[in-house]
XYZ file of C-alpha atoms in Angstrom:
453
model
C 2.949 1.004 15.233
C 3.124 4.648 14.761
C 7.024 5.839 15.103
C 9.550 8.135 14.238
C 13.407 7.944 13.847
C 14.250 9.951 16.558
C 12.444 6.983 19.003
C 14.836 4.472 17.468
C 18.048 6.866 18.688
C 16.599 6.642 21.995
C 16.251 2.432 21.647
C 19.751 2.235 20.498
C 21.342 4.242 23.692
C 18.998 1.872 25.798
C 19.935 -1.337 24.008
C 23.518 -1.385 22.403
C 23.511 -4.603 21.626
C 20.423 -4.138 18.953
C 21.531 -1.650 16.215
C 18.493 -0.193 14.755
C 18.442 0.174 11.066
C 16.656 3.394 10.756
C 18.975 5.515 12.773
C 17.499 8.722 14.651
C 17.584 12.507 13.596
C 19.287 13.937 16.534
C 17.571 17.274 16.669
C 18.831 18.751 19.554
C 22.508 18.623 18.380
C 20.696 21.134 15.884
C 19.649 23.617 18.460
C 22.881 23.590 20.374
C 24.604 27.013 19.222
C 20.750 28.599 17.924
C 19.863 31.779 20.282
C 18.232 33.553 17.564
C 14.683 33.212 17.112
C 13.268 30.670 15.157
C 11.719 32.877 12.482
C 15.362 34.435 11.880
C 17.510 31.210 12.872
C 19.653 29.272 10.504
C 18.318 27.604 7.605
C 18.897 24.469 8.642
C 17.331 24.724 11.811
C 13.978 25.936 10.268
C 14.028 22.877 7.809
C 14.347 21.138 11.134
C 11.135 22.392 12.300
C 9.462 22.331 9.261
C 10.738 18.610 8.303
C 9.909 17.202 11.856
C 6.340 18.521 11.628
C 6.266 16.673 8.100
C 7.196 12.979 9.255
C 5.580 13.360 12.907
C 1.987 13.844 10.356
C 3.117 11.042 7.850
C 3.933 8.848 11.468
C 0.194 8.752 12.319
C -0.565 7.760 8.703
C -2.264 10.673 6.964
C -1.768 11.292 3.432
C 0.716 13.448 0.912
C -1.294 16.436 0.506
C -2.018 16.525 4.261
C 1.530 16.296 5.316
C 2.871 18.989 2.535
C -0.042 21.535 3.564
C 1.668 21.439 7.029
C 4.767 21.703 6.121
C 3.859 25.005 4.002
C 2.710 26.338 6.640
C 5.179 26.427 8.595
C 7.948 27.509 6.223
C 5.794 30.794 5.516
C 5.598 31.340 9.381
C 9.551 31.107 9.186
C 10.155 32.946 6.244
C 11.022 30.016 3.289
C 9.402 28.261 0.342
C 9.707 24.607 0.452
C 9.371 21.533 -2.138
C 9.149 18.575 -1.139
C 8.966 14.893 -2.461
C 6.790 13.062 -0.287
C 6.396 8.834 0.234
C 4.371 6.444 2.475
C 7.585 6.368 5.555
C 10.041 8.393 3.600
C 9.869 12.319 2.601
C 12.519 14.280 0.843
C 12.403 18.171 1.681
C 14.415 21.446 0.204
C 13.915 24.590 1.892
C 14.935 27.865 0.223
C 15.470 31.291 2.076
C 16.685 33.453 -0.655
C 19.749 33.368 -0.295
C 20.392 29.692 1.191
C 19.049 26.406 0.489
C 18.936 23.528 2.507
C 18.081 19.693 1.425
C 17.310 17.223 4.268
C 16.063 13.691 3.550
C 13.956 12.006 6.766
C 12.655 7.943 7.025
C 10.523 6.232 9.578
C 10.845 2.741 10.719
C 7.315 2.133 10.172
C 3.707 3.920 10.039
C 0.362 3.732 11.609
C -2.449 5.642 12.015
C -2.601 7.930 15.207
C -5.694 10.248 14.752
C -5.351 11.839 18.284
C -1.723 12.466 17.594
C -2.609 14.265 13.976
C -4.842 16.203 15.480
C -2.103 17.178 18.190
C 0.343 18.148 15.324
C -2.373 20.259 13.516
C -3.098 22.771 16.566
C 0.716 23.121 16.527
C 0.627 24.040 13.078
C -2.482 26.373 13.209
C -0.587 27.849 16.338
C 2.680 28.073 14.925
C 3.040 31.262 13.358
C 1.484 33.555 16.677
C 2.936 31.005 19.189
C 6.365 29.876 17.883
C 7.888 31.462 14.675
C 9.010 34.253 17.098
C 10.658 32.080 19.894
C 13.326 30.172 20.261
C 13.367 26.898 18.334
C 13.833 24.749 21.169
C 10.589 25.633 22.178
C 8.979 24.148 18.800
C 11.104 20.992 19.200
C 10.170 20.380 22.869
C 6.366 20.727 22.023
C 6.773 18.199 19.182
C 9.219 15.607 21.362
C 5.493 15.858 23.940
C 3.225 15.237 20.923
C 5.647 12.157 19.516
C 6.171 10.890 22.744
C 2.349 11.412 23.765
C 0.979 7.326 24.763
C -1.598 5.913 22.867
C -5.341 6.697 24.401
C -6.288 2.956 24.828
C -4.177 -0.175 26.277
C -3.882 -3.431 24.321
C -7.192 -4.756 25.947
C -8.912 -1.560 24.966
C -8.129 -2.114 21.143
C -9.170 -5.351 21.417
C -12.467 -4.161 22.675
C -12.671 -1.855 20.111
C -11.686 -4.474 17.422
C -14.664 -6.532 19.202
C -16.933 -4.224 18.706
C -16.042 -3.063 15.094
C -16.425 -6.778 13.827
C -19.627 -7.244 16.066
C -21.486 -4.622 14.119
C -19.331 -5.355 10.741
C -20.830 -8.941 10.825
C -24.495 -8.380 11.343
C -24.307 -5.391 8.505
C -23.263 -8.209 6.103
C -25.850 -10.509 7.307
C -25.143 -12.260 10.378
C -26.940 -12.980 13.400
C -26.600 -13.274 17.189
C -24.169 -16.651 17.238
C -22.237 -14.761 13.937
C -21.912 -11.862 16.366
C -20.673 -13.585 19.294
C -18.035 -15.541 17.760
C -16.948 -12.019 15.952
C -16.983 -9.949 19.212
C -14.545 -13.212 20.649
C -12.456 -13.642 17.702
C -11.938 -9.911 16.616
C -10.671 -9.215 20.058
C -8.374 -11.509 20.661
C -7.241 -10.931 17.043
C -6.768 -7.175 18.015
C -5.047 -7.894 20.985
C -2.562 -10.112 19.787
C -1.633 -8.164 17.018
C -1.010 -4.904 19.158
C 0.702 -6.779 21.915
C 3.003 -7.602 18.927
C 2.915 -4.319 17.498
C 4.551 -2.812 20.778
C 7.560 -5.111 20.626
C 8.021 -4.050 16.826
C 7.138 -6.650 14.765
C 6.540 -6.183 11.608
C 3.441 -5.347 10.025
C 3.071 -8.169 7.852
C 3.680 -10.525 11.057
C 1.341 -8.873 13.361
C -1.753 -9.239 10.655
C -1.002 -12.624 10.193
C -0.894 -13.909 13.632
C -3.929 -11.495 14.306
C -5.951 -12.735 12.084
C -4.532 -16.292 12.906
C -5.715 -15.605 16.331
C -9.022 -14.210 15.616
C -9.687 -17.031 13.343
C -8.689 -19.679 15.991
C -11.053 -17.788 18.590
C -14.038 -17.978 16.531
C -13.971 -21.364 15.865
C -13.126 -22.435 19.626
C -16.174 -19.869 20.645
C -18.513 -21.295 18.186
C -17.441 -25.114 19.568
C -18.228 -24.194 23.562
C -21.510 -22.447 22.261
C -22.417 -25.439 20.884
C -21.720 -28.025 23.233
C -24.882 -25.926 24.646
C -27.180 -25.244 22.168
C -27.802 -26.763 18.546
C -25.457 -25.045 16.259
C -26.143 -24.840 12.218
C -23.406 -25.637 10.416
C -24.016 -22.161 8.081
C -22.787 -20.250 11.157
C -19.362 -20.876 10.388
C -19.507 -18.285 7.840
C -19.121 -15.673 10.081
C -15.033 -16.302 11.069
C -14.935 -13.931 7.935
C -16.154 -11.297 10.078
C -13.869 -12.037 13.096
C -10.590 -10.868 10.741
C -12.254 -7.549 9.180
C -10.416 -5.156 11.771
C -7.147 -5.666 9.876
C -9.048 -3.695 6.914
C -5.901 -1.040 5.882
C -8.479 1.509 5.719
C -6.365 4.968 6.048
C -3.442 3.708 3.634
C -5.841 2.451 0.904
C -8.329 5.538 1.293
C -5.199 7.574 1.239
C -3.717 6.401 -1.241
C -6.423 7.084 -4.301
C -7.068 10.967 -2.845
C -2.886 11.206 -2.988
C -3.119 9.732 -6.376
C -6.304 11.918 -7.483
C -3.594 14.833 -6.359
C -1.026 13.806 -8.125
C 1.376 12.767 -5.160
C 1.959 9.248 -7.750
C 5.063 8.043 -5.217
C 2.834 8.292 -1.836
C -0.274 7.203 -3.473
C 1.448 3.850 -5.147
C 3.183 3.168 -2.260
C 0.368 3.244 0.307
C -1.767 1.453 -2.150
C 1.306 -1.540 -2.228
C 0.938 -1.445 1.273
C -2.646 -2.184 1.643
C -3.000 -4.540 -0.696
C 0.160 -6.434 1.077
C -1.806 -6.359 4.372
C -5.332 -7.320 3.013
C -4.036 -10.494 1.115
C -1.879 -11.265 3.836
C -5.025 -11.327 6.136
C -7.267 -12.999 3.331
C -4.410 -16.135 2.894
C -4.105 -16.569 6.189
C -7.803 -16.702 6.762
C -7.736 -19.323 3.710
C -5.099 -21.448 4.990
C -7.069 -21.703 8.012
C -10.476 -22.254 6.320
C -8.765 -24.943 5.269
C -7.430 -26.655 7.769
C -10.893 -26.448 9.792
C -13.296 -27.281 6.977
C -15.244 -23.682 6.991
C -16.724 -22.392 3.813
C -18.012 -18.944 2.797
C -21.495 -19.657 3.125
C -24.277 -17.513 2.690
C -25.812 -16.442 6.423
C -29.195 -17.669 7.783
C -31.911 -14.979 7.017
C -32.141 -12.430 10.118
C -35.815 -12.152 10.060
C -36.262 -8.618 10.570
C -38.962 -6.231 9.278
C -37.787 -3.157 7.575
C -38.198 -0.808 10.077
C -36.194 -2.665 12.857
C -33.975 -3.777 9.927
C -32.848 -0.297 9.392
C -32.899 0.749 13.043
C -30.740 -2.329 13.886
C -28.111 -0.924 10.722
C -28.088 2.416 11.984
C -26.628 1.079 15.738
C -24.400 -1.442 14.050
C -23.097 1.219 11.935
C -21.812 3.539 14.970
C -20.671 0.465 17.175
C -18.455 -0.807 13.877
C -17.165 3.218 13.240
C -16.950 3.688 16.488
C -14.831 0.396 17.026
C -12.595 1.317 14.285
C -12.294 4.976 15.015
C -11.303 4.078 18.651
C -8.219 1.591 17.052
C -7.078 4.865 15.526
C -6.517 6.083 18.755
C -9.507 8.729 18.321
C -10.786 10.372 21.233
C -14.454 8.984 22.488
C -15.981 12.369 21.256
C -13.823 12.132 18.152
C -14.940 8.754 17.643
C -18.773 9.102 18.343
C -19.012 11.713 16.086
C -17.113 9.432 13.194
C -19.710 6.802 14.572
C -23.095 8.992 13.894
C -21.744 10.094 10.439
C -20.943 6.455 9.616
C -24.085 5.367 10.763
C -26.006 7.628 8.555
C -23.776 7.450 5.553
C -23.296 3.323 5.453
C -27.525 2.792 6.186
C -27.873 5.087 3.084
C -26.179 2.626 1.493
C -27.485 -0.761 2.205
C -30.582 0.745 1.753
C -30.182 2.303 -1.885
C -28.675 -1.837 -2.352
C -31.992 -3.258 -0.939
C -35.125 -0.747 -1.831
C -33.696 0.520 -5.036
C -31.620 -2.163 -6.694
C -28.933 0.673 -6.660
C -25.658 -1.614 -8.242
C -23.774 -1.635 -4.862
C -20.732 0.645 -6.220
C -22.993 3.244 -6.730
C -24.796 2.982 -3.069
C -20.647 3.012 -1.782
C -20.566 6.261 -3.958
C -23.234 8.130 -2.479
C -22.205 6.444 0.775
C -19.303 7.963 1.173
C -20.170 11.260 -0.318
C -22.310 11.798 2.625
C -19.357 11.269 4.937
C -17.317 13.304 3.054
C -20.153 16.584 3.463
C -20.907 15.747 6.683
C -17.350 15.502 7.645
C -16.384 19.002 5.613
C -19.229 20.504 7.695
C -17.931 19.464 10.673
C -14.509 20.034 10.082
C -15.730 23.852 10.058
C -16.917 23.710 14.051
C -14.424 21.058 15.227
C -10.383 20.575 16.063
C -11.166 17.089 14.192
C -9.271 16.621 11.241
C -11.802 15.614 8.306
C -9.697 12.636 7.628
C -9.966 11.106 10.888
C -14.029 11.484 10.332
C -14.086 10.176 6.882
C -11.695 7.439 7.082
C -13.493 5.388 10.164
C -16.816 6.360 8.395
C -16.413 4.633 4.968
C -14.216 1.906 6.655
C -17.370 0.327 7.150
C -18.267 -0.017 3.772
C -14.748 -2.036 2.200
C -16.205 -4.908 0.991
C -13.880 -7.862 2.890
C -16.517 -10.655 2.416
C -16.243 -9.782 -1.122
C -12.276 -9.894 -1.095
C -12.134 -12.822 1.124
C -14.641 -14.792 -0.997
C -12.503 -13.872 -4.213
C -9.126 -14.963 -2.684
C -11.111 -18.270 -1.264
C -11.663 -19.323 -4.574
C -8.845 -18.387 -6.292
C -7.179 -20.670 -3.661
C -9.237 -23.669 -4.945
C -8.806 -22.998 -8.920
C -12.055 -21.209 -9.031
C -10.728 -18.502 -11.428
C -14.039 -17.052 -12.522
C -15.968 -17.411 -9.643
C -12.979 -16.185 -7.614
C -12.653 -12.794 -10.450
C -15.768 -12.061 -9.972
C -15.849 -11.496 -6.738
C -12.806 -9.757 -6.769
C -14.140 -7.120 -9.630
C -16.826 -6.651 -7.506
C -14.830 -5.753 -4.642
C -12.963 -3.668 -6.243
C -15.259 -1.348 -8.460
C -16.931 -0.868 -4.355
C -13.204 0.457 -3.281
C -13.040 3.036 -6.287
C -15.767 4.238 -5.635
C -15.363 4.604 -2.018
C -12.118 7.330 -2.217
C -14.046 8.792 -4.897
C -16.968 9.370 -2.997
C -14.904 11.154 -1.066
C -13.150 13.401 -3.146
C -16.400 14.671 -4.925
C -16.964 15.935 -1.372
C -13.800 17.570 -0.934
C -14.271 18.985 -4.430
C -17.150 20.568 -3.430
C -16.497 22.147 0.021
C -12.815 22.936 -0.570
C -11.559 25.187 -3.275
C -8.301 24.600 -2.231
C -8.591 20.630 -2.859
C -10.163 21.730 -6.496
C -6.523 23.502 -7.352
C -3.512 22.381 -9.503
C -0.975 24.484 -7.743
């Protein structure tokens, strides 16, 4: 999913007879005539530098404040001041020299959420000013054509495993058992798989979750109807195709979205919040529709008869293999991801057990949850190349309450209002809190985040 206009230039010379509609920045035709370094080059070729840095971060799906910290960066290595307005696949950007100003305006065709590529674009940033500012600007742009071409770490059966195993622990977290985790690990893969086989011909976003979750749904049920032409089946583990769907959760765009709005970046932070609440009632009507049509209801799941001590040792494992899942469809590294995995499973057994040995209201529990991702991460962040975002994000992703939003949309879908509110309310005071959880933390550890200008 993740892309950039200048890919769609190279579609369009490859296949005439499909004109793209996001046409591509040609930024070599920049460079042409530039011999001059980049630190004294034209000002239009340092808001090329300083632009395509901007959109290659918003690509891979971090958020406003992320994007324009980058971009600062950069313009002081080359000598400018910048503003710039910043959106969800869109970003606006004036440079200023002094003397000269120059206004560019830049679009992608679509986001995602690349965490090995953001990480990529931050070393060039950190780097910039020792290793670039002083050479020739080609030299910038042929470093960031290798980190926007750079492939994806896993293939399509990969992020299906990944999805597999995300939804695997996912399910037994929210109660679920062995046959609840089998038809998850089934359904959730195939889901994943079909929706980024469809991803790399383009589709749409809103296609690819539906047929993904259409898949996953489909899978469960057929996996739950060999298992049980072998053993006796109860009819309460149907429950669990709610589990199978959870790895479309929007995670990065919703998360995103509240700390852009908490900064004050209104455009970005409304428009990734439209986004994610498009894809997660997408997924949650399609996964209605379907209920449907097979006769499954959102059941409570059969007791997992576990003592407390292999209760919480069973949540801690879960925990990783669902973080770890998820971090892995970001297209994190395995030591990126495992370390997302051990904060996550610290941080989300905290929770569920604040919920279960304190009677903690579970919005508070996703509070303190995700605080403690948010420190750990910070702390981290202070030995690592990892981004704190791509710790964070896959951390606390494990904690959006779908059964909650599924369950609301369920009954909504049969004229349930109240019953169907409630759930809802509840699902959404967890997701408040969640973000928020987060930027305490980021209050704390970073004065920078505390600041106005």
């Amino acid at each position: 999913m993740n892309s950039t206009t200048t890919e769609s230039a190279i579609r369009d010379t490859e296949h005439p007879e499909r004109l793209h509609q996001h046409m591509a920045v040609r930024w070599d035709r920049m460079l042409s005539k530039e011999e001059s370094a980049a630190r004294t080059a034209s000002i239009s070729v340092r808001a090329s530098i300083v632009g395509r840095v901007g959109i290659l971060l918003l690509s891979s799906g971090t958020g406003a404040w992320r994007v324009r910290a980058a971009m600062n960066k950069v313009a002081r290595a080359l000598e400018m001041t910048i503003s710039a307005d910043i959106g969800f696949t869109a970003l606006t950007l004036t440079c200023f020299d002094g003397s000269e100003s120059f206004t560019e305006s830049l679009s992608l065709a679509a986001t995602g959420v690349n965490t090995h590529k953001m990480t990529l674009i931050e070393k060039f940033v950190d780097d910039f000013a020792t290793v670039y500012a002083d050479q020739k600007p080609h030299l910038a742009h042929k470093r960031l054509n290798e980190i926007q071409n750079q492939p994806g770490n896993y293939t399509a059966f990969m992020a299906g495993f990944a999805a597999a195993l995300a939804c695997a622990g996912f399910i037994f977290l929210l109660g679920g058992g062995p046959v609840e985790i089998f038809g998850c690990f089934i359904g959730a893969g195939a889901g994943n798989f079909t929706r980024k086989k469809l991803g790399g011909r383009r589709w749409n976003a809103v296609a690819t979750t539906c047929l993904g979750v259409g898949v996953a749904c489909l899978s469960y049920v057929i996996a739950l109807f060999v298992l049980g032409l072998f053993v006796h089946l109860s009819p309460a583990h149907e429950a669990g195709y709610i589990g199978a769907m959870l790895f479309v959760i929007p995670g990065f765009p919703f998360i995103t979205s509240i700390l852009d709005i908490s900064k004050n970046d209104m455009r970005s932070g409304l428009e990734r919040l439209a986004f994610a609440l498009m894809i997660i009632f997408s997924a949650t009507m399609v996964g209605w529709l379907l209920a449907m049509i097979f006769g499954l209801h959102p059941q409570n799941f059969l007791p997992q008869g576990l003592g407390l001590g292999a209760l919480i040792g069973c949540r801690l494992i879960a925990s990783f293999c669902g973080v770890f899942g998820f971090s892995l469809m970001f297209n994190s590294q395995f030591k990126m991801a495992a370390t997302a995995g051990l904060i996550g499973a610290v941080a989300n057994t905290t929770r569920l057990e604040l919920v279960d040995l304190s009677q903690l209201p579970p919005a508070a529990a996703a509070f303190v949850g995700a605080l403690i991702a948010g420190l750990a991460a910070s702390l981290i962040n202070r030995y690592t190349v990892f981004p704190r975002i791509s710790l964070t994000v896959p951390a606390i992703v494990i904690m959006v309450p779908g059964l909650y939003i599924y369950r609301g949309v369920y009954n909504l879908g049969l004229n349930n209002i109240g019953v169907g509110a409630t759930w809802l309310t509840r699902a959404a005071l967890i997701m408040i809190f969640l973000p928020f959880g987060l930027y305490v933390a980021r209050f704390l550890m970073d004065k920078d985040w505390r600041m106005v200008d």
